[in-house]
C-alpha positions in Angstrom: -2.5 -2.2 -16.9 -4.0 -5.4 -18.5 -0.8 -7.3 -20.0 -1.6 -8.5 -23.3 -1.5 -12.3 -24.5 1.3 -13.5 -26.6 1.1 -15.0 -29.6 0.9 -18.9 -28.9 3.8 -19.7 -31.6 6.0 -16.7 -30.4 5.5 -17.9 -27.4 6.8 -21.4 -28.2 9.7 -20.0 -30.6 10.5 -17.9 -27.6 11.1 -20.9 -25.3 13.2 -22.7 -28.3 15.7 -20.0 -28.6 16.1 -20.2 -24.8 16.3 -23.9 -24.3 20.3 -24.3 -23.4 19.3 -28.2 -23.8 19.3 -27.8 -27.5 23.1 -26.7 -27.1 24.7 -30.0 -27.2 22.6 -32.0 -30.1 23.1 -28.9 -32.4 26.9 -28.6 -31.7 26.9 -32.2 -32.6 24.9 -31.9 -35.4 27.1 -29.2 -36.8 29.9 -31.2 -36.0 29.1 -33.9 -38.2 28.4 -32.0 -40.9 32.0 -29.8 -40.3 33.6 -33.3 -40.3 32.2 -34.6 -43.6 32.9 -31.4 -45.4 36.8 -31.8 -44.1 36.8 -35.3 -44.7 36.0 -34.6 -48.6 39.0 -32.2 -48.8 39.6 -29.5 -51.2 36.4 -30.8 -53.1 34.2 -30.2 -50.6 34.5 -26.3 -51.1 32.6 -26.0 -54.6 30.1 -28.2 -53.6 29.5 -26.1 -50.4 29.4 -23.0 -52.8 26.5 -24.9 -55.0 24.6 -25.6 -51.5 25.1 -22.5 -50.2 23.9 -20.8 -53.6 26.8 -18.5 -53.9 26.5 -19.0 -57.8 22.9 -18.1 -57.6 23.1 -14.7 -55.8 20.2 -16.2 -53.2 20.3 -18.7 -50.9 19.3 -21.9 -52.2 18.1 -23.7 -49.3 14.9 -21.5 -49.1 14.6 -21.7 -52.7 14.2 -25.7 -53.0 12.2 -25.9 -49.9 9.3 -24.6 -52.5 9.5 -27.8 -54.4 8.3 -30.0 -51.4 5.7 -27.5 -49.8 4.2 -27.2 -53.2 4.3 -30.5 -54.2 3.0 -31.9 -50.8 0.0 -29.0 -50.7 -0.9 -30.7 -53.9 -1.1 -34.0 -52.5 -2.7 -33.0 -49.6 -5.4 -30.9 -51.4 -5.9 -34.1 -54.1 -6.5 -36.6 -51.0 -9.3 -34.4 -49.5 -10.4 -33.9 -53.3 -10.4 -37.9 -53.2 -12.0 -38.3 -49.8 -15.0 -35.9 -50.7 -15.5 -37.7 -54.6 -13.9 -35.1 -56.5 -10.9 -36.7 -57.4 -10.4 -39.9 -59.1 -7.1 -40.8 -59.4 -6.0 -42.3 -56.6 -2.3 -42.5 -57.8 -2.0 -38.6 -58.4 -1.3 -37.4 -55.0 1.5 -40.5 -54.4 3.2 -38.8 -57.4 3.1 -35.4 -55.9 4.6 -37.0 -52.8 7.3 -38.5 -54.8 8.6 -35.5 -56.1 8.1 -33.5 -52.6 10.6 -36.0 -51.3 13.2 -35.7 -54.2 12.7 -32.0 -53.4 13.0 -32.4 -49.7 16.2 -34.4 -50.3 18.1 -31.4 -51.8 16.5 -28.9 -49.6 17.8 -30.6 -46.2 21.2 -31.0 -48.0 21.4 -27.3 -48.5 20.1 -26.7 -45.0 22.8 -28.4 -43.5 25.1 -26.8 -45.3 23.8 -23.3 -43.8 23.3 -24.8 -40.3 27.1 -25.0 -40.0 27.5 -21.3 -40.0 25.0 -20.3 -37.4 25.2 -20.2 -33.5 23.3 -19.3 -30.5 19.6 -18.9 -30.6 19.5 -19.6 -34.4 21.1 -23.0 -34.0 18.5 -23.8 -31.5 15.8 -22.7 -33.9 17.6 -24.3 -36.9 17.6 -27.5 -35.2 14.0 -28.2 -34.4 13.6 -26.5 -37.5 15.5 -29.4 -39.0 13.9 -31.7 -36.8 10.2 -31.1 -37.7 11.2 -30.7 -41.6 12.9 -34.3 -41.5 9.6 -36.0 -39.5 7.4 -34.1 -42.0 9.9 -35.9 -44.8 9.3 -39.2 -43.1 5.7 -39.0 -42.7 5.2 -38.5 -46.3 8.0 -41.4 -47.4 5.8 -43.9 -44.9 2.6 -42.4 -46.4 4.1 -43.4 -50.0 4.9 -47.1 -48.5 1.1 -47.3 -47.2 -0.2 -45.9 -50.4 1.9 -48.8 -52.4 0.9 -51.7 -50.2 -2.9 -50.4 -51.0 -3.9 -48.8 -47.5 -4.8 -45.0 -49.3 -6.8 -44.3 -46.2 -3.5 -44.5 -44.0 -1.7 -42.8 -46.7 -3.7 -39.9 -46.8 -3.5 -39.8 -42.9 0.0 -39.8 -42.6 0.7 -37.4 -45.5 -1.9 -34.9 -43.7 0.1 -35.2 -40.7 3.4 -34.5 -42.4 1.5 -31.9 -44.1 0.9 -29.7 -41.0 4.6 -30.8 -40.1 5.8 -29.0 -42.9 3.9 -25.7 -42.0 5.2 -25.8 -38.5 8.6 -26.1 -39.9 8.4 -23.6 -42.5 7.3 -21.0 -39.9 10.3 -21.7 -37.8 12.3 -21.1 -41.2 10.6 -17.8 -42.1 11.1 -16.7 -38.3 15.0 -17.6 -38.8 14.7 -15.3 -42.1 12.4 -12.5 -41.1 13.2 -12.2 -37.4 17.0 -13.2 -37.2 17.9 -12.5 -40.7 19.8 -15.6 -41.6 20.4 -15.5 -45.1 19.5 -11.7 -46.0 22.2 -9.4 -46.8 23.9 -7.6 -44.2 25.9 -5.7 -45.9 25.9 -1.7 -46.0 25.0 -0.5 -48.9 25.4 3.0 -49.1 25.5 5.0 -52.4 28.1 7.1 -50.8 30.3 8.7 -51.8 29.3 9.5 -55.0 32.2 11.5 -56.0 35.6 10.8 -55.4 36.8 11.6 -51.6 40.5 11.1 -50.1 40.4 8.5 -47.3 44.1 7.4 -46.7 47.9 7.8 -48.0 49.2 4.9 -50.2 52.2 5.1 -47.7 50.1 4.1 -44.6 49.0 1.0 -46.5 50.7 -2.6 -46.0 50.9 -4.3 -48.5 48.2 -7.4 -48.8 46.6 -7.0 -45.5 42.9 -4.9 -45.3 42.8 -1.6 -43.7 39.2 -0.3 -42.4 38.3 3.5 -43.1 35.2 5.0 -42.6 33.0 7.8 -44.8 30.0 9.4 -43.6 26.9 9.2 -45.1 24.7 12.0 -44.1 21.3 11.0 -45.9 21.2 7.6 -43.3 23.3 9.8 -40.5 25.6 6.7 -40.0 29.0 5.8 -40.7 29.8 3.1 -43.6 33.2 1.1 -42.9 35.5 0.2 -45.9 38.1 -2.1 -46.1 41.4 -1.1 -48.1 43.6 -3.5 -49.6 47.0 -2.4 -51.3 48.2 -4.6 -54.0 51.2 -3.4 -56.0 50.6 -0.3 -57.3 46.9 -0.7 -56.7 44.2 0.1 -54.2 41.0 -1.9 -53.9 38.0 -1.3 -51.6 35.1 -3.2 -50.2 32.4 -2.8 -48.0 33.6 -4.1 -44.5 31.0 -5.3 -43.2 30.5 -9.0 -45.1 27.0 -9.5 -46.6 26.4 -12.9 -44.9 26.2 -12.4 -41.3 27.9 -8.8 -40.8 31.6 -10.0 -40.0 34.6 -7.6 -39.8 36.4 -7.8 -43.5 38.8 -5.8 -42.3 39.9 -8.0 -39.9 40.0 -10.9 -42.3 43.0 -11.7 -44.9 43.9 -12.3 -48.7 43.9 -15.1 -50.6 43.9 -15.7 -54.4 42.6 -12.2 -54.9 40.0 -12.4 -53.1 39.5 -11.0 -49.3 38.5 -13.4 -46.8 35.7 -13.0 -44.0 37.6 -13.9 -40.4 34.0 -15.1 -39.2 32.8 -18.1 -41.6 35.1 -18.0 -44.7 33.2 -16.0 -47.4 35.7 -15.0 -50.3 35.0 -11.6 -51.8 36.7 -10.8 -55.2 38.8 -7.4 -54.8 38.2 -5.7 -57.9 34.2 -6.9 -58.4 33.0 -7.6 -54.6 31.4 -10.4 -56.3 31.2 -13.7 -54.2 34.1 -16.3 -55.0 33.2 -18.7 -52.1 30.3 -19.1 -49.7 28.3 -19.1 -47.4 28.0 -15.4 -48.7 25.4 -15.3 -51.7 25.2 -11.3 -52.4 28.4 -9.5 -53.5 30.3 -6.7 -51.2 29.8 -3.1 -51.9 32.5 -2.3 -54.3 34.3 1.4 -54.6 36.2 2.9 -57.6 39.8 3.9 -56.5 42.4 6.7 -57.6 45.7 7.4 -56.3 46.5 11.5 -56.8 49.8 12.5 -55.4 50.3 9.8 -52.7 46.6 10.1 -51.7 44.1 7.1 -52.0 40.5 8.3 -53.1 37.3 6.4 -53.6 33.9 6.7 -55.0 31.0 4.0 -54.7 30.7 1.9 -57.7 27.4 0.4 -58.3 26.5 -3.3 -58.0 23.5 -5.7 -59.2 20.9 -5.3 -56.7 21.7 -1.7 -55.4 19.1 -0.2 -57.7 16.4 -1.8 -54.8 18.3 -1.4 -51.9 19.6 1.5 -49.3 20.3 2.5 -46.0 17.6 4.7 -44.1 16.9 8.2 -45.9 19.5 7.4 -48.4 17.3 5.1 -50.3 14.9 7.7 -51.7 17.8 9.3 -53.3 19.0 7.3 -55.5 15.8 6.8 -57.0 15.6 10.3 -58.2 18.6 9.8 -60.5 18.0 10.3 -64.2 17.8 7.1 -66.4 21.2 8.2 -67.9 22.9 7.9 -64.5 21.6 4.6 -63.8 22.9 3.3 -67.0 26.4 5.2 -66.4 26.7 3.2 -63.0 25.7 0.4 -64.9 28.9 1.1 -67.5 31.4 1.2 -64.7 30.4 -1.8 -63.1 30.6 -3.9 -66.4 33.8 -1.6 -67.2 35.1 -3.2 -63.8 34.5 -6.9 -64.7 35.9 -6.7 -67.9 39.0 -5.3 -66.5 39.0 -8.0 -64.3 39.0 -10.5 -67.0 41.9 -9.0 -68.9 43.7 -9.0 -65.6 43.3 -12.8 -65.2 45.6 -15.5 -66.5 44.1 -17.8 -69.1 44.1 -20.8 -66.7 42.5 -19.1 -63.6 39.3 -21.3 -62.5 37.4 -18.0 -61.5 37.6 -16.8 -65.3 34.9 -18.5 -66.8 32.1 -17.7 -64.6 33.5 -14.1 -64.6 33.0 -14.6 -68.3 29.7 -15.5 -67.9 28.6 -12.6 -65.5 30.0 -10.1 -68.0 27.8 -11.6 -70.7 24.7 -11.6 -68.8 25.2 -8.0 -67.8 25.8 -6.9 -71.2 22.4 -8.9 -72.5 20.5 -7.3 -69.3 22.0 -3.9 -70.0 21.0 -4.4 -73.6 17.5 -5.7 -73.1 16.6 -2.5 -70.7 17.8 -0.1 -72.8 16.2 -1.6 -75.6 12.8 -1.7 -73.7 12.5 1.1 -71.2 15.5 4.0 -72.1 15.6 4.2 -75.8 11.6 4.9 -76.5 11.5 7.4 -74.1 14.7 9.4 -75.7 14.1 8.6 -79.1 12.4 12.0 -79.2 15.5 13.9 -78.5 18.1 12.4 -80.2 19.0 10.8 -83.2 21.7 8.1 -81.7 19.0 5.1 -80.8 19.1 3.4 -84.2 22.9 3.0 -84.0 22.9 2.2 -80.5 20.7 -0.9 -81.4 23.0 -1.7 -84.4 25.9 -1.8 -81.9 23.8 -3.8 -79.4 23.4 -6.4 -82.2 27.3 -6.6 -82.8 28.4 -6.7 -79.0 26.2 -9.8 -78.5 27.3 -11.4 -81.1 30.8 -10.8 -80.1 30.0 -11.8 -76.2 28.5 -14.9 -77.4 31.3 -15.7 -79.8 33.8 -15.2 -76.6 31.3 -17.3 -74.2 31.1 -20.3 -76.9 34.8 -20.5 -77.8 35.9 -20.3 -73.8 39.0 -18.8 -72.1 41.1 -22.0 -73.2 40.8 -21.2 -76.9 43.9 -19.7 -78.5 42.2 -17.0 -80.1 40.3 -16.1 -76.9 42.5 -13.0 -75.8 41.9 -11.4 -79.4 38.3 -12.0 -79.4 37.9 -10.6 -75.9 40.1 -7.7 -76.7 38.0 -6.8 -79.7 35.1 -7.1 -77.2 36.4 -5.0 -75.0 37.0 -2.2 -77.3 33.3 -2.7 -78.4 31.9 -2.3 -75.1 34.1 0.5 -74.4 32.9 2.6 -77.5 29.8 1.8 -77.2 29.3 3.3 -73.8 31.5 6.4 -74.6 29.2 7.2 -77.7 26.0 6.9 -75.5 27.7 8.9 -72.5 29.1 11.4 -74.8 26.0 11.9 -76.9 22.7 10.2 -76.0 23.0 10.9 -72.5 23.7 14.4 -73.1 20.9 14.9 -75.4 18.3 13.1 -72.9 18.8 16.1 -70.5 16.2 17.8 -72.8 13.6 16.2 -71.2 12.0 17.5 -68.6 13.5 17.1 -64.7 10.5 14.9 -63.7 10.1 12.9 -66.7 14.3 12.1 -66.4 13.4 11.0 -62.6 10.7 8.9 -63.8 13.0 7.5 -66.4 15.7 6.7 -63.6 13.1 5.2 -61.5 11.9 3.3 -64.4 15.6 1.9 -65.4 16.8 0.7 -61.9 13.5 -1.1 -61.3 14.0 -2.7 -64.9 17.5 -3.7 -64.3 16.7 -5.2 -60.9 13.6 -7.4 -62.5 15.4 -8.5 -65.3 18.1 -9.7 -63.1 15.5 -11.5 -61.2 14.2 -13.1 -64.1 17.3 -14.2 -65.2 17.8 -16.0 -61.5 14.2 -17.5 -61.7 15.2 -18.9 -65.0 18.1 -20.6 -63.4 16.4 -21.9 -60.4 13.4 -23.2 -63.0 16.0 -25.3 -64.5 17.6 -26.7 -61.3 14.1 -27.9 -60.2 13.0 -29.3 -63.7 16.4 -31.3 -63.6 15.6 -32.4 -60.0 12.1 -33.6 -61.1 13.6 -35.6 -63.9 15.9 -37.0 -62.0 13.0 -38.3 -59.5 11.3 -39.5 -62.9 
C-alpha cells in the first residue's frame, strides 16, 4: 500500500503541537500576561472582557486581525503596482502599512488576553502564531522606517516579507479556530425539552450551589447536561457545558447573580444565560423553570443564535417550526430579559448593559416582523396595522428608557410602562395574529418559520458588524 504524502503545512503544524520545547516559553508568556492582569487589580476585569469580546458576542481578536491583514494586503498590491508602473503614488502603501500597524497592536493585545486561557498543544501553536505575527509586524514597521528614510525598494522588500509572514501566522490562527475549536461555541444547544419536564425535587437542591441534571435529546441521540441553581424560592437552569471551552458549570459557584465556570472564570447570568464576565463570548443555553407540587420542571428558552445552531439531527427539526412559533420563542426570551431588569436594583452595574440588550432585541423583533412576517400573514389577519402602530409606540418608549438611563428618578415608572406595553403587544399577537396565521398552508407556515429564524440571525449579525465597524473607524481615526 502506497502511503499518502501529508500536506507540508499540516506536517509542520503537527510538529509544532508535539514540540515540548515550546512549553517553557509558552508558560512564561502566559505568566507575564497573568501577572500584568493581577497588578491591575479589579480594573483588569472590565478590560479583559473588552479584549475577549464578551460585549460583542464574538471573540474580538479574529475580528481585529482583519484590519492589519487587509491593510498590509493593500500595501502589498500597491507596491507590486508601483514596481510595474501602474501606481504613481509612493506614499499610499506606507499609509496602508501604518493603519495595519495600529490594527496589529490592538489585535495582539486581544490575542494575548485569549492566550492566557489555552493549554497544551493549543498553547504551543498559539506561541508560534504570536511569534510569526510579531515578526510580520516588526517587518512592516521596519518597512515604514526605510520608506521614510528614502529607501523605498528596501521598504517594499521588507513589507513583502512581512506580508508573507502574516499569511503564515493567519494559517496557524485558522488551525486554532477550525481544527482546535479555540474561540468557537462549545455549549450544547439542543432545542429540547420543548415542553415542561420534571428534572428534580426542590427539596433536593441546596441553596446557591449548582446541581447537574440531564435531559434526553432523542433527535441527537445524546444526553444534555443542565445546571440547576436554587436561589430562594426560584430555581435557575443553564446549560452545564460552558460555551468557552466546555468547562463543567455544575462544578462552579454562584457570585453576584451569576454562575462562574471553574476552568477559566467565565460568569453567566442565572436568569438569562448572558455573559457577565469573559473569556466566554457566547451566552449559555437558558431554560424556563416552574415549581409544581415540590417538583422542578423546565423547558428550553430560546436565545440569540439558536436559530442557526443545533446538535446532530436535531438541527433540522427547529427549521420546520412556523413563523409564529419562532416569534413566540423570541417573545419568551425578551420577557425573561425584561423580568431580570425589573428584579435588579437601580445601582446594579449590569443594568445598563442588560437594558441595551433588551432595546436591541425589541428593535430586531420589530424589524423582522415588519419585513418578513407581516407581509405574509396580512392576507389572513387584520391585526397587522394595529401591531405596526404598537411597534412605533414601543420603540419610542424603549428609546426613552435608554436615553434617561436606570439612574433617572422616573426610570422605574417608565420601564414599568414599557414592560406592560411589551407584554400587551406580545399577548395580542399570540392570541390573535398567530392564531389567524394557522390558516396558511402547512408548507407556507414552515417556510415562513425558516425565513423568520434566518432574518433574526441576519439582523443580529448586521448589528454586530455595525458595532465592529465603529470600533475599526475609531482605531483608524486614532492612527490619523
